[in-house]
PDB file of C-alpha atoms in Angstrom:
ATOM      1  CA  MET A   1      -0.079   0.253  -0.001  1.00 34.00           C
ATOM      2  CA  THR A   2       1.489   3.508  -0.936  1.00 35.00           C
ATOM      3  CA  HIS A   3       1.704   5.752   1.881  1.00 36.00           C
ATOM      4  CA  ASP A   4       2.107   9.625   2.054  1.00 40.00           C
ATOM      5  CA  ARG A   5       5.782  10.046   3.859  1.00 39.00           C
ATOM      6  CA  LYS A   6       4.752  13.172   6.006  1.00 40.00           C
ATOM      7  CA  THR A   7       1.239  11.330   7.362  1.00 40.00           C
ATOM      8  CA  MET A   8       2.199   7.832   6.914  1.00 43.00           C
ATOM      9  CA  LEU A   9      -1.531   7.132   6.036  1.00 44.00           C
ATOM     10  CA  PRO A  10      -2.691   5.564   2.987  1.00 47.00           C
ATOM     11  CA  ARG A  11      -3.547   8.212   0.080  1.00 49.00           C
ATOM     12  CA  SER A  12      -6.829   7.335   0.087  1.00 51.00           C
ATOM     13  CA  VAL A  13      -7.434   8.192   3.954  1.00 54.00           C
ATOM     14  CA  HIS A  14      -8.446  11.713   4.627  1.00 62.00           C
ATOM     15  CA  PRO A  15      -6.733  13.224   8.184  1.00 66.00           C
ATOM     16  CA  ALA A  16     -10.133  13.635   9.487  1.00 69.00           C
ATOM     17  CA  GLU A  17     -11.170  10.230   8.899  1.00 82.00           C
ATOM     18  CA  HIS A  18      -8.356   9.141  10.286  1.00 90.00           C
ATOM     19  CA  HIS A  19      -8.777  10.981  13.787  1.00 94.00           C
ATOM     20  CA  LEU A  20     -12.389   9.817  13.701  1.00 95.00           C
ATOM     21  CA  ARG A  21     -11.291   6.392  13.479  1.00 94.00           C
ATOM     22  CA  THR A  22      -8.574   6.901  16.266  1.00 95.00           C
ATOM     23  CA  ALA A  23     -11.440   8.523  18.188  1.00 96.00           C
ATOM     24  CA  LEU A  24     -13.495   5.697  17.822  1.00 96.00           C
ATOM     25  CA  GLU A  25     -10.758   3.257  18.720  1.00 96.00           C
ATOM     26  CA  LEU A  26     -10.190   5.065  21.973  1.00 96.00           C
ATOM     27  CA  ALA A  27     -13.705   5.225  22.882  1.00 96.00           C
ATOM     28  CA  ALA A  28     -14.311   1.522  22.928  1.00 96.00           C
ATOM     29  CA  ALA A  29     -10.977   1.144  24.759  1.00 95.00           C
ATOM     30  CA  GLY A  30     -13.044   3.224  27.408  1.00 95.00           C
ATOM     31  CA  VAL A  31     -11.226   6.507  26.740  1.00 96.00           C
ATOM     32  CA  PRO A  32     -13.301   9.591  26.575  1.00 96.00           C
ATOM     33  CA  VAL A  33     -12.346  11.614  23.439  1.00 97.00           C
ATOM     34  CA  LEU A  34     -13.088  15.000  21.449  1.00 96.00           C
ATOM     35  CA  PRO A  35     -11.540  16.899  18.361  1.00 96.00           C
ATOM     36  CA  LEU A  36      -9.088  19.658  18.646  1.00 94.00           C
ATOM     37  CA  ARG A  37      -9.010  22.021  16.283  1.00 91.00           C
ATOM     38  CA  ALA A  38      -5.837  23.971  14.767  1.00 88.00           C
ATOM     39  CA  GLY A  39      -3.486  25.287  17.455  1.00 84.00           C
ATOM     40  CA  LYS A  40      -4.581  22.158  19.594  1.00 85.00           C
ATOM     41  CA  VAL A  41      -7.261  23.951  21.376  1.00 89.00           C
ATOM     42  CA  PRO A  42     -11.161  22.525  21.607  1.00 91.00           C
ATOM     43  CA  PHE A  43     -13.752  24.127  19.157  1.00 91.00           C
ATOM     44  CA  GLY A  44     -15.282  27.131  20.556  1.00 88.00           C
ATOM     45  CA  ASN A  45     -19.402  26.519  21.992  1.00 89.00           C
ATOM     46  CA  CYS A  46     -22.144  27.033  19.717  1.00 89.00           C
ATOM     47  CA  ARG A  47     -24.587  29.817  20.086  1.00 87.00           C
ATOM     48  CA  ALA A  48     -26.997  28.332  22.464  1.00 88.00           C
ATOM     49  CA  CYS A  49     -23.918  27.509  25.042  1.00 88.00           C
ATOM     50  CA  GLU A  50     -21.765  30.407  24.231  1.00 83.00           C
ATOM     51  CA  GLY A  51     -20.638  32.214  27.109  1.00 77.00           C
ATOM     52  CA  GLY A  52     -21.954  29.871  29.820  1.00 77.00           C
ATOM     53  CA  ALA A  53     -25.831  30.516  28.735  1.00 82.00           C
ATOM     54  CA  CYS A  54     -26.611  26.832  28.853  1.00 87.00           C
ATOM     55  CA  GLY A  55     -25.115  26.488  32.402  1.00 85.00           C
ATOM     56  CA  GLY A  56     -22.577  23.993  31.768  1.00 86.00           C
ATOM     57  CA  ARG A  57     -22.823  20.286  31.512  1.00 86.00           C
ATOM     58  CA  PRO A  58     -23.703  18.520  34.536  1.00 82.00           C
ATOM     59  CA  HIS A  59     -20.098  16.832  35.386  1.00 78.00           C
ATOM     60  CA  MET A  60     -18.122  20.165  35.039  1.00 81.00           C
ATOM     61  CA  LYS A  61     -17.041  22.398  38.197  1.00 72.00           C
ATOM     62  CA  SER A  62     -19.925  24.748  37.389  1.00 70.00           C
ATOM     63  CA  ALA A  63     -22.176  22.031  37.132  1.00 75.00           C
ATOM     64  CA  GLY A  64     -25.572  22.583  34.869  1.00 81.00           C
ATOM     65  CA  THR A  65     -28.015  20.525  32.509  1.00 85.00           C
ATOM     66  CA  CYS A  66     -26.655  21.431  29.296  1.00 88.00           C
ATOM     67  CA  ARG A  67     -27.324  18.396  26.884  1.00 84.00           C
ATOM     68  CA  CYS A  68     -26.075  20.330  23.723  1.00 89.00           C
ATOM     69  CA  PRO A  69     -25.122  17.366  21.072  1.00 91.00           C
ATOM     70  CA  ALA A  70     -22.074  19.900  19.464  1.00 92.00           C
ATOM     71  CA  VAL A  71     -18.764  19.528  20.861  1.00 94.00           C
ATOM     72  CA  CYS A  72     -19.111  22.292  23.261  1.00 92.00           C
ATOM     73  CA  HIS A  73     -17.553  23.081  26.615  1.00 91.00           C
ATOM     74  CA  ALA A  74     -14.036  21.902  25.867  1.00 91.00           C
ATOM     75  CA  TRP A  75     -12.790  18.988  27.985  1.00 92.00           C
ATOM     76  CA  ALA A  76     -16.431  18.222  28.958  1.00 92.00           C
ATOM     77  CA  ALA A  77     -17.570  17.690  25.689  1.00 93.00           C
ATOM     78  CA  ALA A  78     -15.054  14.229  25.948  1.00 95.00           C
ATOM     79  CA  THR A  79     -17.204  10.933  25.438  1.00 95.00           C
ATOM     80  CA  THR A  80     -16.994   7.451  24.839  1.00 96.00           C
ATOM     81  CA  ASP A  81     -20.195   6.947  23.204  1.00 95.00           C
ATOM     82  CA  PRO A  82     -19.849   6.133  19.392  1.00 96.00           C
ATOM     83  CA  SER A  83     -22.992   7.737  18.512  1.00 96.00           C
ATOM     84  CA  VAL A  84     -22.287  10.932  19.659  1.00 95.00           C
ATOM     85  CA  ILE A  85     -18.626  10.863  18.046  1.00 96.00           C
ATOM     86  CA  ALA A  86     -19.938  10.074  14.842  1.00 95.00           C
ATOM     87  CA  SER A  87     -22.942  12.016  14.803  1.00 95.00           C
ATOM     88  CA  ARG A  88     -23.779  14.832  12.609  1.00 94.00           C
ATOM     89  CA  ALA A  89     -23.467  17.421  15.229  1.00 94.00           C
ATOM     90  CA  TRP A  90     -19.528  16.310  15.621  1.00 96.00           C
ATOM     91  CA  ALA A  91     -19.007  16.150  11.745  1.00 94.00           C
ATOM     92  CA  LEU A  92     -18.087  19.187  11.108  1.00 92.00           C
ATOM     93  CA  ALA A  93     -15.629  19.406  13.853  1.00 94.00           C
ATOM     94  CA  TRP A  94     -13.902  16.075  12.789  1.00 94.00           C
ATOM     95  CA  ARG A  95     -13.837  17.549   9.197  1.00 93.00           C
ATOM     96  CA  GLN A  96     -11.828  20.481  10.453  1.00 93.00           C
ATOM     97  CA  ALA A  97     -10.126  18.317  13.164  1.00 94.00           C
ATOM     98  CA  ALA A  98      -6.061  19.025  13.581  1.00 93.00           C
ATOM     99  CA  ALA A  99      -5.708  16.167  16.510  1.00 95.00           C
ATOM    100  CA  VAL A 100      -7.734  13.659  18.804  1.00 97.00           C
ATOM    101  CA  ALA A 101      -7.787  14.982  22.539  1.00 96.00           C
ATOM    102  CA  TYR A 102      -8.835  12.801  25.824  1.00 97.00           C
ATOM    103  CA  HIS A 103      -9.732  13.362  28.764  1.00 96.00           C
ATOM    104  CA  PRO A 104      -6.930  11.561  31.196  1.00 95.00           C
ATOM    105  CA  ALA A 105      -9.397  11.750  34.281  1.00 92.00           C
ATOM    106  CA  GLY A 106     -12.266  10.087  32.563  1.00 93.00           C
ATOM    107  CA  ALA A 107      -9.878   7.159  31.843  1.00 94.00           C
ATOM    108  CA  GLY A 108      -8.612   7.082  35.240  1.00 93.00           C
ATOM    109  CA  LEU A 109      -5.014   8.314  34.207  1.00 95.00           C
ATOM    110  CA  THR A 110      -2.919  11.402  35.022  1.00 95.00           C
ATOM    111  CA  VAL A 111      -0.711  12.802  32.360  1.00 97.00           C
ATOM    112  CA  VAL A 112       2.325  14.632  33.551  1.00 96.00           C
ATOM    113  CA  ASP A 113       3.238  17.005  30.661  1.00 95.00           C
ATOM    114  CA  LEU A 114       6.719  17.780  30.400  1.00 96.00           C
ATOM    115  CA  ASP A 115       7.220  20.548  28.137  1.00 92.00           C
ATOM    116  CA  ASN A 116      11.134  20.507  27.283  1.00 93.00           C
ATOM    117  CA  THR A 117      14.308  18.438  27.687  1.00 94.00           C
ATOM    118  CA  HIS A 118      14.873  20.097  31.226  1.00 93.00           C
ATOM    119  CA  ALA A 119      11.890  18.861  32.546  1.00 93.00           C
ATOM    120  CA  VAL A 120      12.181  15.294  31.220  1.00 95.00           C
ATOM    121  CA  ALA A 121      15.522  15.437  32.759  1.00 94.00           C
ATOM    122  CA  TRP A 122      14.070  16.496  36.015  1.00 92.00           C
ATOM    123  CA  ALA A 123      11.371  13.649  35.866  1.00 94.00           C
ATOM    124  CA  ARG A 124      13.966  10.995  35.118  1.00 94.00           C
ATOM    125  CA  GLU A 125      15.704  11.959  38.134  1.00 91.00           C
ATOM    126  CA  THR A 126      12.649  12.586  40.428  1.00 89.00           C
ATOM    127  CA  LEU A 127       9.548  10.118  39.557  1.00 92.00           C
ATOM    128  CA  PRO A 128       8.948   6.391  39.156  1.00 93.00           C
ATOM    129  CA  ALA A 129       9.280   5.108  35.749  1.00 95.00           C
ATOM    130  CA  THR A 130       6.224   4.706  33.696  1.00 97.00           C
ATOM    131  CA  ARG A 131       4.417   4.747  30.266  1.00 97.00           C
ATOM    132  CA  THR A 132       5.772   7.513  28.137  1.00 98.00           C
ATOM    133  CA  VAL A 133       5.047   9.629  25.149  1.00 97.00           C
ATOM    134  CA  PRO A 134       6.973  11.414  23.110  1.00 97.00           C
ATOM    135  CA  THR A 135       5.442  15.247  22.302  1.00 95.00           C
ATOM    136  CA  THR A 136       6.898  17.762  20.014  1.00 91.00           C
ATOM    137  CA  ARG A 137       9.001  19.108  22.755  1.00 91.00           C
ATOM    138  CA  GLY A 138       9.442  16.925  25.403  1.00 96.00           C
ATOM    139  CA  GLU A 139       7.169  14.012  26.861  1.00 97.00           C
ATOM    140  CA  HIS A 140       4.029  12.698  28.281  1.00 97.00           C
ATOM    141  CA  TRP A 141       4.535  10.552  31.379  1.00 98.00           C
ATOM    142  CA  ILE A 142       0.969   8.684  32.233  1.00 97.00           C
ATOM    143  CA  TYR A 143       0.002   7.176  35.334  1.00 96.00           C
ATOM    144  CA  ARG A 144      -2.551   5.147  36.524  1.00 93.00           C
ATOM    145  CA  GLY A 145      -4.993   7.187  38.982  1.00 92.00           C
ATOM    146  CA  ALA A 146      -6.744  10.765  38.585  1.00 90.00           C
ATOM    147  CA  MET A 147      -6.106  13.773  40.773  1.00 87.00           C
ATOM    148  CA  GLN A 148      -6.551  17.583  40.381  1.00 84.00           C
ATOM    149  CA  SER A 149      -4.768  18.988  37.352  1.00 87.00           C
ATOM    150  CA  ALA A 150      -3.000  22.225  37.505  1.00 85.00           C
ATOM    151  CA  ASN A 151      -0.500  24.069  35.115  1.00 83.00           C
ATOM    152  CA  ALA A 152       2.931  25.393  35.811  1.00 80.00           C
ATOM    153  CA  VAL A 153       3.667  23.105  39.000  1.00 82.00           C
ATOM    154  CA  ARG A 154       7.349  23.396  38.295  1.00 84.00           C
ATOM    155  CA  PRO A 155       9.056  25.059  35.131  1.00 85.00           C
ATOM    156  CA  GLY A 156       7.671  23.088  31.912  1.00 89.00           C
ATOM    157  CA  VAL A 157       5.574  20.532  33.927  1.00 90.00           C
ATOM    158  CA  ASP A 158       1.694  20.581  33.817  1.00 91.00           C
ATOM    159  CA  ILE A 159      -0.412  18.472  35.423  1.00 92.00           C
ATOM    160  CA  LYS A 160      -3.496  16.773  33.132  1.00 94.00           C
ATOM    161  CA  SER A 161      -6.248  14.708  35.072  1.00 93.00           C
ATOM    162  CA  ARG A 162      -9.436  16.050  36.426  1.00 89.00           C
ATOM    163  CA  MET A 163     -11.156  18.750  34.134  1.00 89.00           C
ATOM    164  CA  GLN A 164      -8.584  18.813  31.557  1.00 91.00           C
ATOM    165  CA  TYR A 165      -7.713  17.407  28.257  1.00 94.00           C
ATOM    166  CA  ALA A 166      -4.445  15.799  26.508  1.00 96.00           C
ATOM    167  CA  ARG A 167      -3.425  15.615  23.067  1.00 95.00           C
ATOM    168  CA  TRP A 168      -3.527  11.656  21.878  1.00 96.00           C
ATOM    169  CA  LEU A 169      -0.378  11.132  20.522  1.00 96.00           C
ATOM    170  CA  GLY A 170      -0.090   7.511  20.696  1.00 95.00           C
ATOM    171  CA  PRO A 171       0.108   4.391  22.901  1.00 94.00           C
ATOM    172  CA  GLY A 172       3.778   5.081  24.162  1.00 96.00           C
ATOM    173  CA  THR A 173       6.073   2.579  25.600  1.00 97.00           C
ATOM    174  CA  GLY A 174       6.966   1.216  29.077  1.00 96.00           C
ATOM    175  CA  THR A 175       4.979  -0.264  31.889  1.00 96.00           C
ATOM    176  CA  MET A 176       2.237   2.158  33.068  1.00 96.00           C
ATOM    177  CA  THR A 177       2.427   2.337  37.135  1.00 94.00           C
ATOM    178  CA  ASP A 178       0.134   3.815  39.726  1.00 92.00           C
ATOM    179  CA  LEU A 179       0.352   7.523  40.438  1.00 90.00           C
ATOM    180  CA  PRO A 180       3.080   8.125  43.004  1.00 88.00           C
ATOM    181  CA  PRO A 181       3.108  10.953  45.825  1.00 82.00           C
ATOM    182  CA  ALA A 182       5.574  12.958  44.380  1.00 84.00           C
ATOM    183  CA  VAL A 183       3.286  13.769  41.612  1.00 88.00           C
ATOM    184  CA  LEU A 184       0.446  14.577  43.884  1.00 84.00           C
ATOM    185  CA  ALA A 185       2.631  16.767  45.916  1.00 80.00           C
ATOM    186  CA  LEU A 186       3.082  18.683  42.891  1.00 82.00           C
ATOM    187  CA  VAL A 187      -0.058  20.512  43.266  1.00 78.00           C
ATOM    188  CA  VAL A 188       0.349  21.704  46.770  1.00 64.00           C
ATOM    189  CA  ARG A 189       1.060  25.379  46.135  1.00 52.00           C
ATOM    190  CA  GLU A 190       1.686  27.936  48.805  1.00 45.00           C
ATOM    191  CA  GLU A 191       1.019  31.542  48.779  1.00 40.00           C
ATOM    192  CA  THR A 192       2.847  34.033  50.582  1.00 40.00           C
ATOM    193  CA  THR A 193       2.610  34.031  54.367  1.00 43.00           C
ATOM    194  CA  PRO A 194      -0.312  37.018  55.169  1.00 47.00           C
ATOM    195  CA  ALA A 195       1.254  39.659  57.494  1.00 43.00           C
ATOM    196  CA  PRO A 196       0.165  38.577  61.278  1.00 42.00           C
ATOM    197  CA  GLY A 197      -2.988  38.887  62.192  1.00 43.00           C
ATOM    198  CA  GLU A 198      -4.553  38.308  59.058  1.00 42.00           C
ATOM    199  CA  VAL A 199      -7.456  36.002  59.024  1.00 41.00           C
ATOM    200  CA  VAL A 200      -6.568  33.278  56.096  1.00 44.00           C
ATOM    201  CA  SER A 201      -9.808  31.147  56.994  1.00 47.00           C
ATOM    202  CA  SER A 202     -11.917  29.337  59.684  1.00 52.00           C
ATOM    203  CA  LEU A 203     -11.306  25.733  60.844  1.00 54.00           C
ATOM    204  CA  PRO A 204     -13.648  23.642  62.903  1.00 54.00           C
ATOM    205  CA  ALA A 205     -13.733  24.377  66.540  1.00 51.00           C
ATOM    206  CA  GLY A 206     -12.264  21.848  68.624  1.00 53.00           C
ATOM    207  CA  VAL A 207     -11.618  18.812  66.276  1.00 63.00           C
ATOM    208  CA  THR A 208      -8.680  16.885  67.960  1.00 73.00           C
ATOM    209  CA  TRP A 209      -7.568  13.067  68.017  1.00 80.00           C
ATOM    210  CA  ASP A 210      -8.177  11.642  71.317  1.00 77.00           C
ATOM    211  CA  ARG A 211      -9.153   7.436  72.238  1.00 76.00           C
ATOM    212  CA  ALA A 212     -13.148   7.892  71.808  1.00 76.00           C
ATOM    213  CA  VAL A 213     -12.344   8.659  67.791  1.00 73.00           C
ATOM    214  CA  ALA A 214      -9.910   5.824  67.544  1.00 77.00           C
ATOM    215  CA  THR A 215     -11.593   3.082  68.584  1.00 81.00           C
ATOM    216  CA  GLY A 216     -10.186   0.353  66.227  1.00 83.00           C
ATOM    217  CA  CYS A 217      -6.608   1.623  66.457  1.00 87.00           C
ATOM    218  CA  ARG A 218      -4.041  -1.046  67.616  1.00 87.00           C
ATOM    219  CA  HIS A 219      -1.634   1.969  68.584  1.00 89.00           C
ATOM    220  CA  THR A 220      -1.203   3.019  72.113  1.00 89.00           C
ATOM    221  CA  GLU A 221      -2.440   6.480  73.011  1.00 87.00           C
ATOM    222  CA  GLN A 222       0.753   7.791  73.722  1.00 88.00           C
ATOM    223  CA  TYR A 223       2.316   6.555  70.698  1.00 89.00           C
ATOM    224  CA  ILE A 224       0.073   8.390  68.778  1.00 89.00           C
ATOM    225  CA  ARG A 225       0.199  11.703  70.885  1.00 88.00           C
ATOM    226  CA  THR A 226       3.725  11.729  70.456  1.00 90.00           C
ATOM    227  CA  GLY A 227       3.998  11.195  66.713  1.00 90.00           C
ATOM    228  CA  LEU A 228       1.233  13.689  66.170  1.00 91.00           C
ATOM    229  CA  GLU A 229       3.003  16.098  68.248  1.00 91.00           C
ATOM    230  CA  ARG A 230       6.547  15.955  66.597  1.00 92.00           C
ATOM    231  CA  GLY A 231       4.464  16.017  62.956  1.00 92.00           C
ATOM    232  CA  LEU A 232       2.735  19.245  64.231  1.00 91.00           C
ATOM    233  CA  ALA A 233       6.061  20.816  65.467  1.00 90.00           C
ATOM    234  CA  MET A 234       7.689  19.971  61.814  1.00 90.00           C
ATOM    235  CA  VAL A 235       4.928  21.898  60.281  1.00 89.00           C
ATOM    236  CA  ARG A 236       4.353  24.997  62.295  1.00 86.00           C
ATOM    237  CA  SER A 237       8.481  25.298  62.207  1.00 86.00           C
ATOM    238  CA  ARG A 238       8.105  25.977  58.658  1.00 82.00           C
ATOM    239  CA  THR A 239       7.304  29.831  59.415  1.00 75.00           C
ATOM    240  CA  GLU A 240       8.606  31.035  56.042  1.00 72.00           C
ATOM    241  CA  SER A 241       7.857  28.242  53.284  1.00 73.00           C
ATOM    242  CA  GLY A 242       7.505  24.466  52.923  1.00 78.00           C
ATOM    243  CA  ALA A 243       4.481  24.549  55.402  1.00 83.00           C
ATOM    244  CA  ALA A 244       2.294  23.000  53.061  1.00 85.00           C
ATOM    245  CA  SER A 245       4.593  20.381  51.631  1.00 85.00           C
ATOM    246  CA  GLN A 246       5.884  19.707  55.052  1.00 87.00           C
ATOM    247  CA  ALA A 247       1.970  19.210  55.955  1.00 90.00           C
ATOM    248  CA  PHE A 248       1.710  16.410  52.932  1.00 90.00           C
ATOM    249  CA  GLY A 249       4.881  14.551  53.968  1.00 89.00           C
ATOM    250  CA  VAL A 250       3.634  14.569  57.920  1.00 92.00           C
ATOM    251  CA  ALA A 251      -0.065  13.212  57.038  1.00 91.00           C
ATOM    252  CA  ARG A 252       1.347  10.733  54.315  1.00 90.00           C
ATOM    253  CA  PHE A 253       3.786   9.459  57.298  1.00 91.00           C
ATOM    254  CA  LEU A 254       0.923   9.351  59.955  1.00 91.00           C
ATOM    255  CA  GLY A 255      -1.530   7.677  57.451  1.00 90.00           C
ATOM    256  CA  ALA A 256       0.740   4.945  56.870  1.00 89.00           C
ATOM    257  CA  GLN A 257       1.188   3.959  60.704  1.00 89.00           C
ATOM    258  CA  HIS A 258      -2.396   2.842  60.578  1.00 88.00           C
ATOM    259  CA  ALA A 259      -2.383   0.755  57.431  1.00 83.00           C
ATOM    260  CA  GLN A 260      -2.976  -2.207  59.173  1.00 84.00           C
ATOM    261  CA  CYS A 261      -5.249  -1.038  61.577  1.00 86.00           C
ATOM    262  CA  PRO A 262      -8.864  -2.556  61.766  1.00 83.00           C
ATOM    263  CA  GLY A 263     -10.051   1.382  62.151  1.00 80.00           C
ATOM    264  CA  PRO A 264     -11.527   3.416  62.925  1.00 87.00           C
ATOM    265  CA  CYS A 265      -8.292   5.578  63.927  1.00 87.00           C
ATOM    266  CA  GLY A 266      -9.442   9.080  63.634  1.00 86.00           C
ATOM    267  CA  LEU A 267      -7.585   9.961  60.832  1.00 88.00           C
ATOM    268  CA  ASP A 268      -9.949  12.690  59.802  1.00 86.00           C
ATOM    269  CA  ALA A 269      -9.270  14.417  63.344  1.00 85.00           C
ATOM    270  CA  ILE A 270      -5.365  13.920  62.849  1.00 90.00           C
ATOM    271  CA  GLY A 271      -5.859  15.369  59.596  1.00 89.00           C
ATOM    272  CA  TRP A 272      -7.707  18.588  60.577  1.00 88.00           C
ATOM    273  CA  GLN A 273      -4.866  19.044  63.432  1.00 89.00           C
ATOM    274  CA  ILE A 274      -1.995  18.613  60.560  1.00 91.00           C
ATOM    275  CA  THR A 275      -4.240  21.443  58.746  1.00 88.00           C
ATOM    276  CA  ALA A 276      -4.580  24.058  61.494  1.00 85.00           C
ATOM    277  CA  ALA A 277      -1.152  23.593  61.925  1.00 86.00           C
ATOM    278  CA  ALA A 278      -0.443  24.726  58.462  1.00 85.00           C
ATOM    279  CA  VAL A 279      -2.906  27.461  58.526  1.00 83.00           C
ATOM    280  CA  SER A 280      -1.457  28.638  61.595  1.00 81.00           C
ATOM    281  CA  VAL A 281       1.832  29.743  59.863  1.00 80.00           C
ATOM    282  CA  GLY A 282       0.117  31.698  56.853  1.00 79.00           C
ATOM    283  CA  VAL A 283      -0.818  28.489  54.478  1.00 81.00           C
ATOM    284  CA  PRO A 284      -4.318  29.150  53.171  1.00 80.00           C
ATOM    285  CA  LEU A 285      -7.094  26.847  54.102  1.00 80.00           C
ATOM    286  CA  ALA A 286      -7.928  25.385  50.569  1.00 78.00           C
ATOM    287  CA  TYR A 287      -3.789  24.928  50.146  1.00 80.00           C
ATOM    288  CA  ALA A 288      -3.382  23.274  53.943  1.00 83.00           C
ATOM    289  CA  HIS A 289      -6.728  20.993  53.399  1.00 84.00           C
ATOM    290  CA  ARG A 290      -5.248  19.820  49.952  1.00 84.00           C
ATOM    291  CA  ALA A 291      -1.915  18.803  51.081  1.00 86.00           C
ATOM    292  CA  VAL A 292      -3.054  16.763  53.782  1.00 88.00           C
ATOM    293  CA  ALA A 293      -5.841  15.017  51.967  1.00 86.00           C
ATOM    294  CA  ASN A 294      -3.359  14.094  49.178  1.00 86.00           C
ATOM    295  CA  GLY A 295      -0.865  12.703  52.086  1.00 85.00           C
ATOM    296  CA  LEU A 296      -3.841  10.678  53.611  1.00 87.00           C
ATOM    297  CA  GLN A 297      -4.587   9.311  50.220  1.00 83.00           C
ATOM    298  CA  ALA A 298      -0.956   8.710  48.957  1.00 81.00           C
ATOM    299  CA  ALA A 299      -0.716   6.624  52.361  1.00 80.00           C
ATOM    300  CA  GLU A 300      -4.117   4.524  51.526  1.00 77.00           C
ATOM    301  CA  ARG A 301      -2.616   4.079  48.091  1.00 69.00           C
ATOM    302  CA  GLY A 302       0.688   2.768  49.503  1.00 65.00           C
ATOM    303  CA  ALA A 303      -1.184   0.316  51.893  1.00 56.00           C
ATOM    304  CA  ALA A 304      -3.339  -1.052  49.191  1.00 53.00           C
TER     305      ALA A 304
END
């Protein structure tokens, strides 16, 4: 069969048809897909959805009741339904498509997008090996597991998972591994420590760990309190920077200690105390809470 050297596709296959076939194959494998136009960006909303007039799709951050059959709302248009993908409403988009994209979290995945050689070198030194896909300027490292998306977590590094899309560039090489704590920690961002006396946010009053909330814990009360106080002291010592990252590490460490307990162990109360310690040195509540939740989740995954 004769191929075009540039596209490596049969001359009889139009690129748009190739993109549609790729999308249907991915959808059949459980990967939600959508077309991208020139510039590697989603197609714009139709008139009915323009400017958020429709209220948004049900699974978006601003959940609405939009059931528009067109390719609207960027990543939220991604689907595994072949009748939608090959529908008349999507036909024009496929004819104009420059690439196929997918919603990583919809497939239970996280993509670490490394945008240059320096970012790739950092990943090879820092992150556990997993499936990799070459990109124009760097690589996509794909992990099993979904998480919050964030851009510019490091120079040249983006996290694409929930409420995001990634360009499909092929299956890649290597064995896909589980989402590691090191990637989860990348989305823990801290803002400048507020001036003394500024109110960052409010925490639930009186949330502390005691034996009453840990009826299924196999550890002694003294053991728990000693470890918790040491962890809280480590977080409070980060008065200039690093408190949220420290809170993540403390939560992961303390959570891992209870991996073999029948439970409950009062980890929610422990988590709130770590969060309060981070907030006390200036970390905004949202960031502190996210860091601690990610740490406890990392401990849980490590025990699975």
